[in-house]
Coordinates of C-alpha atoms and ligand atoms in Angstrom, one line a residue:
M1 CA -28.0 -16.8 13.1
T2 CA -26.1 -14.9 15.9
V3 CA -22.6 -16.1 17.1
N4 CA -22.7 -16.7 20.9
T5 CA -19.6 -19.1 21.2
L6 CA -16.7 -19.0 18.7
A7 CA -13.8 -21.6 18.7
I8 CA -10.5 -20.4 17.6
I9 CA -8.0 -23.1 16.3
G10 CA -4.5 -22.1 16.5
T11 CA -3.6 -19.6 19.3
G12 CA -0.6 -17.8 17.8
I13 CA -0.5 -14.0 17.1
M14 CA -3.5 -14.1 14.7
G15 CA -5.8 -16.5 16.9
M16 CA -5.2 -14.5 20.1
G17 CA -6.0 -11.2 18.5
I18 CA -9.3 -12.4 17.0
A19 CA -9.9 -13.9 20.7
Q20 CA -9.4 -10.5 22.4
I21 CA -11.7 -8.6 20.1
A22 CA -14.2 -11.4 20.2
A23 CA -14.1 -11.7 24.2
Q24 CA -14.2 -7.8 24.5
A25 CA -17.6 -7.9 22.3
G26 CA -19.0 -10.5 24.9
I27 CA -18.7 -13.7 22.9
Q28 CA -17.7 -16.9 24.4
V29 CA -14.1 -18.0 23.0
L30 CA -13.0 -21.5 23.3
L31 CA -9.3 -21.7 22.5
F32 CA -7.5 -24.7 21.1
D33 CA -3.9 -25.3 19.8
A34 CA -2.2 -28.4 18.5
K35 CA 0.8 -27.6 20.6
D36 CA 0.6 -28.7 24.2
G37 CA 0.3 -25.8 26.6
A38 CA 0.1 -23.2 23.7
A39 CA -3.6 -22.3 24.3
E40 CA -2.9 -21.6 27.9
Q41 CA 0.0 -19.8 27.1
G42 CA -1.7 -17.6 24.7
R43 CA -4.7 -16.9 27.1
Q44 CA -2.2 -15.8 29.8
S45 CA -0.2 -13.6 27.7
L46 CA -3.7 -12.0 26.6
E47 CA -4.8 -11.7 30.3
A48 CA -1.5 -9.9 30.9
T49 CA -2.2 -7.2 28.1
L50 CA -5.9 -6.9 29.2
K51 CA -4.6 -6.1 32.8
K52 CA -2.4 -3.6 31.3
L53 CA -5.2 -2.0 29.3
T54 CA -7.3 -2.0 32.5
A55 CA -4.4 -0.2 34.5
K56 CA -4.2 2.5 31.8
G57 CA -8.3 2.9 32.1
K58 CA -9.4 1.2 29.0
F59 CA -11.4 -1.4 31.1
T60 CA -13.0 -1.2 34.4
D61 CA -12.2 -4.2 36.6
E62 CA -15.6 -5.6 36.1
Q63 CA -15.2 -5.5 32.4
L64 CA -12.0 -7.1 32.6
D65 CA -13.3 -9.8 34.8
S66 CA -16.1 -10.5 32.4
I67 CA -13.5 -10.5 29.3
L68 CA -11.5 -13.0 31.0
A69 CA -14.6 -15.1 31.9
N70 CA -15.2 -15.2 28.2
L71 CA -11.9 -17.1 27.4
T72 CA -12.0 -20.8 27.8
V73 CA -8.9 -23.0 27.0
I74 CA -9.7 -26.5 25.7
N75 CA -7.5 -29.2 25.3
D76 CA -9.5 -31.8 23.2
L77 CA -10.7 -30.8 19.6
P78 CA -14.2 -32.4 20.2
L79 CA -15.0 -29.8 22.8
I80 CA -15.5 -27.2 20.2
A81 CA -18.8 -29.0 19.4
E82 CA -20.8 -26.4 21.0
A83 CA -19.3 -23.6 18.7
D84 CA -21.7 -21.5 16.4
L85 CA -18.5 -20.6 14.5
V86 CA -14.9 -22.0 14.2
I87 CA -12.2 -19.8 13.1
E88 CA -9.1 -21.5 12.0
A89 CA -5.7 -19.4 12.4
I90 CA -3.1 -22.2 12.2
V91 CA -0.1 -22.7 9.9
E92 CA -0.4 -21.4 6.3
N93 CA -0.4 -24.9 4.5
L94 CA -3.1 -25.9 2.3
D95 CA -2.9 -29.8 3.0
I96 CA -2.9 -29.1 6.8
K97 CA -5.8 -26.6 6.6
Q98 CA -7.9 -29.1 4.3
Q99 CA -7.2 -32.0 6.7
L100 CA -8.4 -29.8 9.7
F101 CA -11.4 -28.6 7.9
S102 CA -12.4 -32.3 7.3
Q103 CA -12.0 -33.0 10.8
L104 CA -13.9 -30.0 12.0
E105 CA -16.8 -31.2 10.0
S106 CA -17.0 -34.5 11.8
I107 CA -17.2 -32.6 15.2
V108 CA -19.4 -29.7 14.8
A109 CA -23.2 -29.2 14.3
A110 CA -24.5 -29.2 10.7
D111 CA -25.2 -25.2 10.9
T112 CA -21.9 -24.3 12.4
I113 CA -19.8 -21.9 10.4
L114 CA -16.2 -22.6 9.4
A115 CA -14.0 -19.7 8.8
T116 CA -10.4 -19.6 7.9
N117 CA -8.0 -16.6 8.4
T118 CA -5.8 -17.6 5.5
S119 CA -4.1 -14.7 3.8
S120 CA -2.7 -16.3 0.6
L121 CA -4.6 -19.6 0.1
S122 CA -7.8 -20.0 -1.8
V123 CA -10.7 -20.2 0.5
T124 CA -12.5 -22.7 -2.0
A125 CA -9.4 -24.9 -2.0
I126 CA -9.3 -25.1 1.6
A127 CA -13.1 -26.0 1.8
S128 CA -12.7 -28.4 -1.5
D129 CA -12.4 -31.6 0.7
C130 CA -15.5 -30.7 3.0
D131 CA -18.8 -32.4 2.8
C132 CA -20.5 -29.1 3.2
P133 CA -18.3 -26.3 1.6
E134 CA -21.6 -24.0 1.5
R135 CA -20.5 -23.2 5.4
V136 CA -16.9 -22.4 4.9
A137 CA -15.7 -18.8 4.1
G138 CA -12.7 -16.7 4.6
F139 CA -12.5 -14.4 7.6
H140 CA -9.1 -12.3 7.2
F141 CA -7.9 -10.5 9.9
F142 CA -4.9 -8.0 9.7
N143 CA -2.1 -7.8 12.3
P144 CA -2.3 -6.7 15.1
V145 CA -6.0 -7.6 15.1
P146 CA -7.5 -5.2 17.7
L147 CA -5.8 -2.2 16.1
M148 CA -6.3 -3.1 12.2
K149 CA -9.9 -2.5 12.4
I150 CA -10.8 -4.0 8.9
V151 CA -11.8 -7.9 8.1
E152 CA -12.2 -9.3 4.9
V153 CA -15.0 -11.8 4.4
I154 CA -14.5 -14.0 1.6
P155 CA -17.0 -16.5 0.0
G156 CA -15.6 -19.4 -1.8
I157 CA -17.2 -20.7 -5.0
S158 CA -19.9 -22.7 -3.0
T159 CA -20.3 -20.5 0.2
Q160 CA -24.0 -19.5 1.1
S161 CA -24.7 -15.9 1.4
S162 CA -26.2 -16.6 4.9
V163 CA -22.7 -17.2 5.9
V164 CA -21.3 -14.1 4.6
E165 CA -24.2 -12.1 6.4
V166 CA -23.4 -13.8 9.8
L167 CA -19.4 -12.9 9.5
M168 CA -20.4 -9.4 8.5
D169 CA -22.6 -9.0 11.4
L170 CA -20.2 -10.5 13.7
A171 CA -17.4 -8.4 12.4
E172 CA -19.6 -5.0 13.2
R173 CA -20.0 -6.5 16.5
M174 CA -16.5 -6.9 17.2
G175 CA -16.0 -3.2 16.2
H176 CA -14.4 -4.1 13.0
L177 CA -15.3 -3.1 9.4
G178 CA -16.2 -6.2 7.1
V179 CA -15.6 -5.9 3.6
V180 CA -16.8 -8.6 1.2
A181 CA -14.0 -9.9 -1.3
K182 CA -14.0 -12.4 -4.0
D183 CA -12.0 -15.4 -3.7
T184 CA -9.0 -14.3 -5.8
P185 CA -5.5 -14.1 -5.0
G186 CA -4.7 -11.5 -2.1
F187 CA -8.3 -10.6 -2.0
I188 CA -8.4 -6.9 -1.7
V189 CA -5.5 -5.8 0.7
N190 CA -2.9 -7.9 -0.2
H191 CA -3.9 -7.6 -3.9
G192 CA -4.1 -3.6 -3.6
G193 CA -0.9 -3.5 -1.9
R194 CA 1.1 -4.6 -4.9
A195 CA 1.7 -1.4 -6.6
Y196 CA 3.5 0.3 -3.8
G197 CA 6.3 -1.8 -3.6
T198 CA 6.8 -3.1 -7.0
E199 CA 6.7 0.2 -8.6
A200 CA 9.2 1.6 -6.1
L201 CA 11.6 -1.3 -6.6
K202 CA 11.2 -0.7 -10.4
I203 CA 12.1 2.9 -10.1
L204 CA 15.1 2.1 -7.8
G205 CA 16.1 -0.6 -10.5
E206 CA 16.2 1.9 -13.0
G207 CA 18.4 4.1 -11.2
V208 CA 15.9 7.2 -11.0
T209 CA 17.3 7.9 -7.6
N210 CA 18.5 6.1 -4.4
F211 CA 16.0 4.4 -2.1
E212 CA 16.1 6.9 0.6
E213 CA 15.0 9.6 -1.8
V214 CA 12.2 7.4 -3.2
D215 CA 11.0 7.0 0.6
R216 CA 11.5 10.6 1.2
I217 CA 9.4 11.6 -1.9
L218 CA 6.7 9.2 -1.2
R219 CA 6.4 9.9 2.6
D220 CA 6.8 13.8 2.5
G221 CA 5.4 14.5 -0.8
A222 CA 2.8 11.9 -1.3
G223 CA 1.9 11.4 2.3
F224 CA 2.4 7.5 2.6
R225 CA 3.0 6.9 6.6
M226 CA 6.1 4.8 5.6
G227 CA 8.4 4.9 2.4
P228 CA 8.2 1.5 0.5
F229 CA 11.7 0.7 1.4
E230 CA 11.3 1.2 4.8
L231 CA 8.2 -0.7 4.7
L232 CA 9.7 -3.9 3.1
D233 CA 12.5 -3.7 5.5
L234 CA 9.7 -3.8 8.4
T235 CA 7.7 -6.6 6.8
G236 CA 10.8 -8.7 6.0
I237 CA 12.0 -9.3 2.7
D238 CA 11.5 -13.2 3.3
V239 CA 7.7 -12.3 3.7
S240 CA 7.4 -9.6 1.1
H241 CA 9.3 -11.3 -1.9
P242 CA 7.4 -14.6 -1.6
V243 CA 4.0 -12.7 -1.6
M244 CA 5.0 -10.6 -4.8
E245 CA 6.0 -13.7 -6.6
S246 CA 2.9 -15.6 -5.4
I247 CA 0.5 -13.1 -6.4
Y248 CA 2.0 -12.6 -9.9
N249 CA 2.1 -16.4 -10.5
Q250 CA -1.5 -16.9 -9.2
F251 CA -2.6 -14.2 -11.8
Y252 CA -0.6 -15.9 -14.5
H253 CA 2.0 -13.4 -14.8
E254 CA -0.1 -10.0 -15.1
P255 CA 2.6 -7.6 -15.5
R256 CA 1.0 -5.1 -13.2
Y257 CA 2.3 -7.4 -10.3
R258 CA 5.7 -8.2 -11.5
P259 CA 8.2 -8.6 -8.9
H260 CA 11.6 -7.3 -9.0
P261 CA 14.9 -9.2 -9.0
L262 CA 16.3 -6.9 -6.4
T263 CA 14.4 -8.4 -3.7
R264 CA 15.0 -12.0 -4.7
Q265 CA 18.7 -11.2 -4.8
M266 CA 18.3 -9.7 -1.1
L267 CA 16.4 -12.8 0.0
V268 CA 19.4 -15.1 -1.1
G269 CA 21.7 -12.6 0.2
K270 CA 19.9 -12.6 3.6
K271 CA 19.4 -9.0 3.6
L272 CA 16.0 -9.5 5.2
G273 CA 15.4 -6.0 6.9
R274 CA 14.9 -4.7 10.3
K275 CA 14.9 -8.3 11.9
V276 CA 18.5 -9.1 10.9
G277 CA 20.0 -5.6 11.2
E278 CA 20.1 -4.7 7.4
G279 CA 17.9 -4.7 4.4
F280 CA 17.7 -1.6 2.3
Y281 CA 18.7 0.4 5.3
K282 CA 21.1 -0.7 8.2
Y283 CA 19.6 -0.8 11.9
K284 CA 21.6 -0.5 15.1
D285 CA 19.6 -1.2 18.2
G286 CA 16.4 -1.4 16.3
Q287 CA 17.1 2.2 14.9
K288 CA 17.5 2.9 11.1
S289 CA 21.0 4.4 10.3
T290 CA 21.0 6.7 7.2
T291 CA 23.9 6.7 4.7
G292 CA 25.1 10.2 6.3
L293 CA 25.1 12.9 4.0
S294 CA 21.4 13.4 2.6
Q295 CA 21.3 14.3 -1.2
R296 CA 20.0 17.9 0.0
A297 CA 22.9 18.6 2.4
F298 CA 25.2 17.8 -0.4
Y299 CA 23.8 20.1 -2.8
E300 CA 23.3 22.8 -0.2
T301 CA 27.1 22.8 0.2
S302 CA 28.1 21.8 -3.3
M303 CA 25.6 23.7 -5.9
P304 CA 27.4 27.1 -6.9
D305 CA 25.0 30.1 -6.7
A306 CA 23.1 30.4 -9.6
P307 CA 22.0 33.9 -10.8
I308 CA 18.5 33.7 -12.5
T309 CA 17.6 35.9 -15.5
S310 CA 14.0 34.7 -16.2
V311 CA 11.8 31.7 -16.1
W312 CA 9.7 30.2 -18.9
I313 CA 6.9 27.7 -17.8
G314 CA 5.4 24.8 -20.1
A315 CA 2.6 23.2 -18.0
D316 CA 0.1 20.5 -19.1
L317 CA -2.5 22.0 -16.6
A318 CA -3.6 25.5 -16.0
E319 CA -3.8 25.1 -12.4
D320 CA -0.1 23.9 -12.1
K321 CA 0.9 26.8 -14.4
K322 CA -0.9 29.4 -11.9
Q323 CA 0.8 27.7 -8.7
L324 CA 4.1 27.8 -10.3
V325 CA 3.8 31.6 -11.7
D326 CA 2.4 32.7 -8.0
Y327 CA 5.5 30.9 -6.5
L328 CA 8.0 32.5 -8.8
T329 CA 6.6 35.9 -8.5
S330 CA 6.5 35.7 -4.7
N331 CA 10.1 34.9 -4.9
N332 CA 10.7 38.0 -7.3
I333 CA 11.6 36.0 -10.2
T334 CA 10.8 37.5 -13.7
I335 CA 8.5 35.3 -15.8
D336 CA 9.3 34.9 -19.5
K337 CA 6.1 35.4 -21.3
N338 CA 7.5 34.9 -24.6
D339 CA 5.9 32.1 -27.0
Q340 CA 9.5 30.7 -27.3
P341 CA 11.9 30.9 -24.5
K342 CA 14.8 33.3 -24.4
P343 CA 18.1 31.4 -24.6
D344 CA 19.1 32.5 -21.0
S345 CA 15.8 31.5 -19.5
L346 CA 15.1 28.5 -17.3
V347 CA 12.6 26.4 -18.9
L348 CA 10.3 24.9 -16.3
L349 CA 8.1 22.0 -17.4
A350 CA 5.4 20.8 -15.3
M351 CA 4.4 17.7 -17.2
Y352 CA 2.6 14.1 -16.3
G353 CA 3.7 10.8 -17.4
E354 CA 6.9 11.8 -19.4
D355 CA 10.6 12.3 -19.5
T356 CA 12.0 15.8 -19.8
T357 CA 13.3 15.2 -23.2
N358 CA 10.2 14.2 -24.7
A359 CA 8.2 17.0 -22.7
A360 CA 10.7 19.4 -24.2
I361 CA 10.0 18.2 -27.7
R362 CA 6.4 18.5 -27.2
Y363 CA 6.6 22.0 -26.1
Q364 CA 9.3 22.7 -28.8
V365 CA 11.7 24.1 -26.4
D366 CA 15.6 23.4 -26.2
P367 CA 15.9 20.4 -23.7
K368 CA 19.5 22.0 -22.8
Q369 CA 17.4 24.6 -20.9
A370 CA 14.8 22.4 -19.3
V371 CA 14.2 21.2 -15.9
A372 CA 10.8 19.3 -15.3
I373 CA 9.0 19.4 -11.8
D374 CA 6.6 17.2 -10.4
M375 CA 3.2 18.9 -9.5
I376 CA 1.3 15.9 -8.1
T377 CA 3.0 16.3 -4.6
D378 CA 2.1 19.1 -2.5
L379 CA 4.8 21.8 -3.3
S380 CA 5.1 23.1 0.3
K381 CA 6.1 19.4 1.5
H382 CA 8.3 18.3 -1.3
R383 CA 9.6 19.0 -4.6
T384 CA 11.1 16.8 -7.2
L385 CA 13.0 18.2 -10.1
M386 CA 14.2 16.1 -13.3
P387 CA 16.7 17.8 -15.8
S388 CA 17.1 16.3 -19.1
M389 CA 20.1 14.4 -20.0
V390 CA 21.5 17.3 -21.7
T391 CA 20.3 20.3 -19.6
Q392 CA 23.2 22.7 -18.9
D393 CA 24.7 22.8 -15.3
K394 CA 23.6 26.3 -14.7
F395 CA 19.9 25.7 -15.4
V396 CA 19.9 22.6 -13.0
Q397 CA 21.7 24.8 -10.6
Q398 CA 19.0 27.7 -11.0
A399 CA 16.1 25.0 -10.6
Y400 CA 17.7 23.6 -7.5
A401 CA 18.2 27.2 -6.2
L402 CA 14.6 28.2 -6.8
F403 CA 13.1 25.2 -5.1
A404 CA 15.5 24.0 -2.5
K405 CA 17.6 26.9 -1.4
S406 CA 15.3 30.0 -1.9
S407 CA 12.4 28.1 0.0
E408 CA 12.3 28.8 3.8
A409 CA 15.3 27.6 5.8
V410 CA 14.9 23.9 5.7
T411 CA 16.7 21.7 8.3
D412 CA 18.3 18.4 7.1
A413 CA 15.6 16.3 8.4
T414 CA 12.7 17.9 6.6
V415 CA 14.4 17.5 3.0
K416 CA 12.1 19.5 0.3
A417 CA 14.0 18.7 -3.0
T418 CA 15.0 15.8 -4.7
L419 CA 16.9 15.8 -8.1
I420 CA 16.3 12.7 -9.9
A421 CA 17.9 11.5 -13.2
E422 CA 16.0 11.5 -16.6
S423 CA 13.2 8.9 -16.4
T424 CA 9.6 8.6 -17.6
G425 CA 7.0 10.0 -15.1
F426 CA 8.7 11.1 -12.0
V427 CA 8.5 9.1 -8.7
A428 CA 5.4 10.3 -7.0
Q429 CA 3.3 10.1 -10.5
R430 CA 4.4 6.6 -11.2
V431 CA 3.5 5.2 -7.7
L432 CA 0.5 7.0 -7.0
A433 CA -0.6 6.3 -10.7
M434 CA -0.3 2.7 -10.1
V435 CA -1.8 2.5 -6.8
I436 CA -4.9 4.3 -8.1
N437 CA -4.8 2.0 -11.2
L438 CA -4.6 -1.2 -9.5
G439 CA -7.5 -0.1 -6.9
C440 CA -9.7 0.6 -10.1
D441 CA -8.8 -2.5 -11.7
I442 CA -9.7 -4.4 -8.6
A443 CA -13.1 -2.7 -9.1
A444 CA -13.1 -3.7 -12.8
Q445 CA -12.6 -7.4 -11.9
G446 CA -15.5 -7.1 -9.8
I447 CA -13.5 -8.4 -6.5
A448 CA -15.4 -6.0 -4.5
S449 CA -17.1 -2.6 -4.3
P450 CA -15.2 0.6 -5.0
E451 CA -16.3 1.5 -1.3
D452 CA -15.0 -1.7 0.1
I453 CA -11.7 -1.6 -1.9
D454 CA -11.1 2.1 -0.9
N455 CA -11.7 1.2 3.0
A456 CA -10.0 -2.0 2.8
V457 CA -6.6 -0.6 1.5
K458 CA -6.7 2.4 3.5
L459 CA -7.5 0.7 6.7
G460 CA -5.4 -2.5 5.9
L461 CA -2.4 -0.7 4.3
G462 CA -2.6 2.4 6.4
Y463 CA -2.4 4.6 3.3
P464 CA -3.6 8.2 3.9
Y465 CA -6.6 7.6 1.3
G466 CA -8.0 4.6 -0.2
P467 CA -6.9 4.3 -4.0
I468 CA -10.6 5.2 -5.3
S469 CA -10.9 8.3 -3.3
W470 CA -7.3 9.3 -3.9
G471 CA -7.9 9.0 -7.8
D472 CA -11.0 11.3 -7.2
Q473 CA -8.9 13.7 -5.2
I474 CA -5.9 14.0 -8.1
G475 CA -8.5 13.7 -10.7
A476 CA -9.3 10.7 -13.0
E477 CA -8.1 12.4 -16.0
R478 CA -4.5 13.5 -14.6
V479 CA -4.1 9.5 -13.3
L480 CA -5.4 8.5 -16.9
L481 CA -2.9 11.0 -18.7
I482 CA 0.1 9.8 -16.5
L483 CA -0.4 6.1 -17.2
E484 CA -1.3 6.5 -21.0
R485 CA 1.9 8.5 -21.4
I486 CA 4.1 6.2 -19.6
Y487 CA 2.5 3.3 -21.5
A488 CA 2.9 4.9 -24.9
L489 CA 6.7 5.8 -23.9
T490 CA 7.7 2.6 -22.5
G491 CA 5.5 0.0 -24.1
D492 CA 5.1 -1.9 -20.7
P493 CA 1.7 -3.5 -20.3
R494 CA 2.1 -3.0 -16.6
Y495 CA 1.0 0.6 -17.2
R496 CA -2.0 0.2 -19.2
P497 CA -5.1 2.0 -17.8
S498 CA -7.8 -0.2 -16.3
S499 CA -11.0 0.0 -18.3
W500 CA -12.6 1.1 -15.0
L501 CA -10.5 4.4 -14.9
Q502 CA -10.5 5.2 -18.5
R503 CA -14.2 5.1 -18.8
R504 CA -14.9 7.2 -15.8
A505 CA -12.0 9.7 -16.6
K506 CA -13.6 10.3 -20.0
L507 CA -17.1 10.7 -18.6
G508 CA -15.7 13.2 -16.1
I509 CA -17.5 11.1 -13.2
S510 CA -16.4 9.8 -9.9
L511 CA -14.2 6.7 -9.8
F512 CA -16.7 5.3 -7.3
T513 CA -19.5 5.2 -9.9
Q514 CA -21.1 1.9 -10.5
Q515 CA -23.3 1.1 -13.6
T516 CA -26.7 0.7 -12.4
N517 CA -28.9 0.7 -15.3
C518 CA -28.6 -2.9 -16.6
Ligands
NAI1 P1 1.5 -18.4 14.5 O1 2.4 -19.0 14.0 O2 1.6 -17.1 15.4 O3 0.2 -19.2 15.1 C1 -0.2 -20.4 14.5 C2 -0.5 -21.5 15.8 O4 -1.2 -22.6 15.2 C3 0.5 -22.0 16.6 O5 0.2 -21.7 18.0 C4 0.5 -23.6 16.1 O6 1.0 -24.4 17.2 C5 -0.9 -23.7 16.1 N1 -1.0 -24.9 14.9 C6 -0.4 -25.2 13.7 N2 -0.8 -26.3 13.2 C7 -2.3 -26.5 13.9 C8 -2.9 -27.7 13.6 N3 -3.1 -28.4 12.8 N4 -4.2 -27.5 14.8 C9 -4.1 -26.6 15.5 N5 -3.1 -25.7 15.9 C10 -2.2 -25.5 15.0 O7 0.6 -18.1 13.1 P2 0.0 -16.7 12.7 O8 0.7 -15.4 12.4 O9 -1.2 -16.3 13.8 O10 -1.1 -17.0 11.4 C11 -2.1 -18.0 11.7 C12 -2.7 -17.7 10.2 O11 -3.3 -16.6 10.1 C13 -2.1 -18.2 9.2 O12 -2.9 -18.7 8.0 C14 -1.6 -17.0 8.5 O13 -1.2 -16.9 7.0 C15 -2.8 -16.1 8.8 N6 -2.4 -14.8 8.8 C16 -1.4 -14.1 9.5 C17 -1.1 -12.7 9.6 C18 0.2 -12.2 10.2 O14 0.4 -10.8 10.1 N7 1.0 -13.1 11.1 C19 -2.1 -11.8 9.0 C20 -3.1 -12.3 8.4 C21 -3.4 -13.7 8.3

């Protein structure tokens, strides 16, 4: 079946976004809203948007006319009878959606497909009061719909495969990538997004560093477009915290999704983020204000000069050791090549998934000389340094001088080094390993194919890479090492590596690999 006429029920932000891309794709769109005048209001504001886009050259006048001609406001629900597909984008309430779906069934033809744009409710539950749940599916778009070129297609427990095919085809006609997801909490995108914020909150809660530095490490060092705390402020704690709790509860307290008490406290304390002028950051006239003196600027002015005698390197990976040797040699620093470091050498530990104390013990060096460095981030963009609890000040100063001051002149806006408190697994290592592990676990749960998981998370969350390709890029073995060590040291099942990751890391094959021989 090809969709020629589409009815949208609920002409709010999402309904009108879907209406726009459908009308642009040449589909007849019927607009209905329960609130008097809302559908006409939605149509008028879409018309204004389309006129602006035409003025900018996105459409010709003829195209504009035909897109507008594809939009029809209807004031009586029975007028949806001629639609091939109905997409519901009303209030996120199960009872109300169930009632609407029963009502829709009494109006439309037997072969009309009924879709829901729900982001957090079960598609199976929405269809459960229907006489024909076979024709009901999730069709989950992201805001703003015209820019977020991804849509999750979610069959419920009874949905026919032909319904999925029609929706996948329609997604493509509207210029969106359709990805098929099992009807599970958060589907792909809102499930795959559980690692970033929760791990960053855990890091903050452990006092590893402040929220600005966590944002900086993940933005500058790891390549995320926004830091997790900037993102929480933008989305709003009143939206994000309930989603974290809901997914955690729906998966019966799976520790990987565990929310953090801090955002609950912020919720009750009404520090909801950007929209109220304060969340993690403070906002004035929509602009984020920082706390003033950055950590880097503080150290630039307060760290005494630290003459460096020599540097002894302990690295888990040969490639990291080479990179550090090249860096130090190019800065005319003497490398201590003895088996055991000389007492006046700075001991630099490039390790994964550990704290500095445990790494120093493993390398049989004195923790008082040791500073660890995170090699998972690009050294030319950001450096994270972690002294042990007992590292002598002079060695902390030397490490800082080596990786912050002696690098090319850095302005305050492009901070390149962060000193963090001793903790297990740095900041970027923890967050990246958790994002990748979660993507792998979504694949292990058979919620979607690894390709769909990768594309959906990348497009839906704006990450620089999808979690599966990111894992391949960093190396599955390295990700596994981080998780195994953190899990062993903390005993927290949150960090247990997914079987999907473990097996592929041990076989040395891509994380995209699916078993095809049985
Ligand atoms: P909205 O509040 O902007 O619009 C909802 C519209 O539905 C309103 O115009 C309202 O008058 C109308 N409505 C409410 N009950 C109705 C009923 N029984 N019959 C007909 N119309 C009714 O909401 P929004 O943000 O567009 O969300 C709609 C749906 O899309 C929800 O299920 C939401 O969870 C989901 N969603 C929202 C996203 C977002 O970022 N806003 C992203 C993805 C999904």
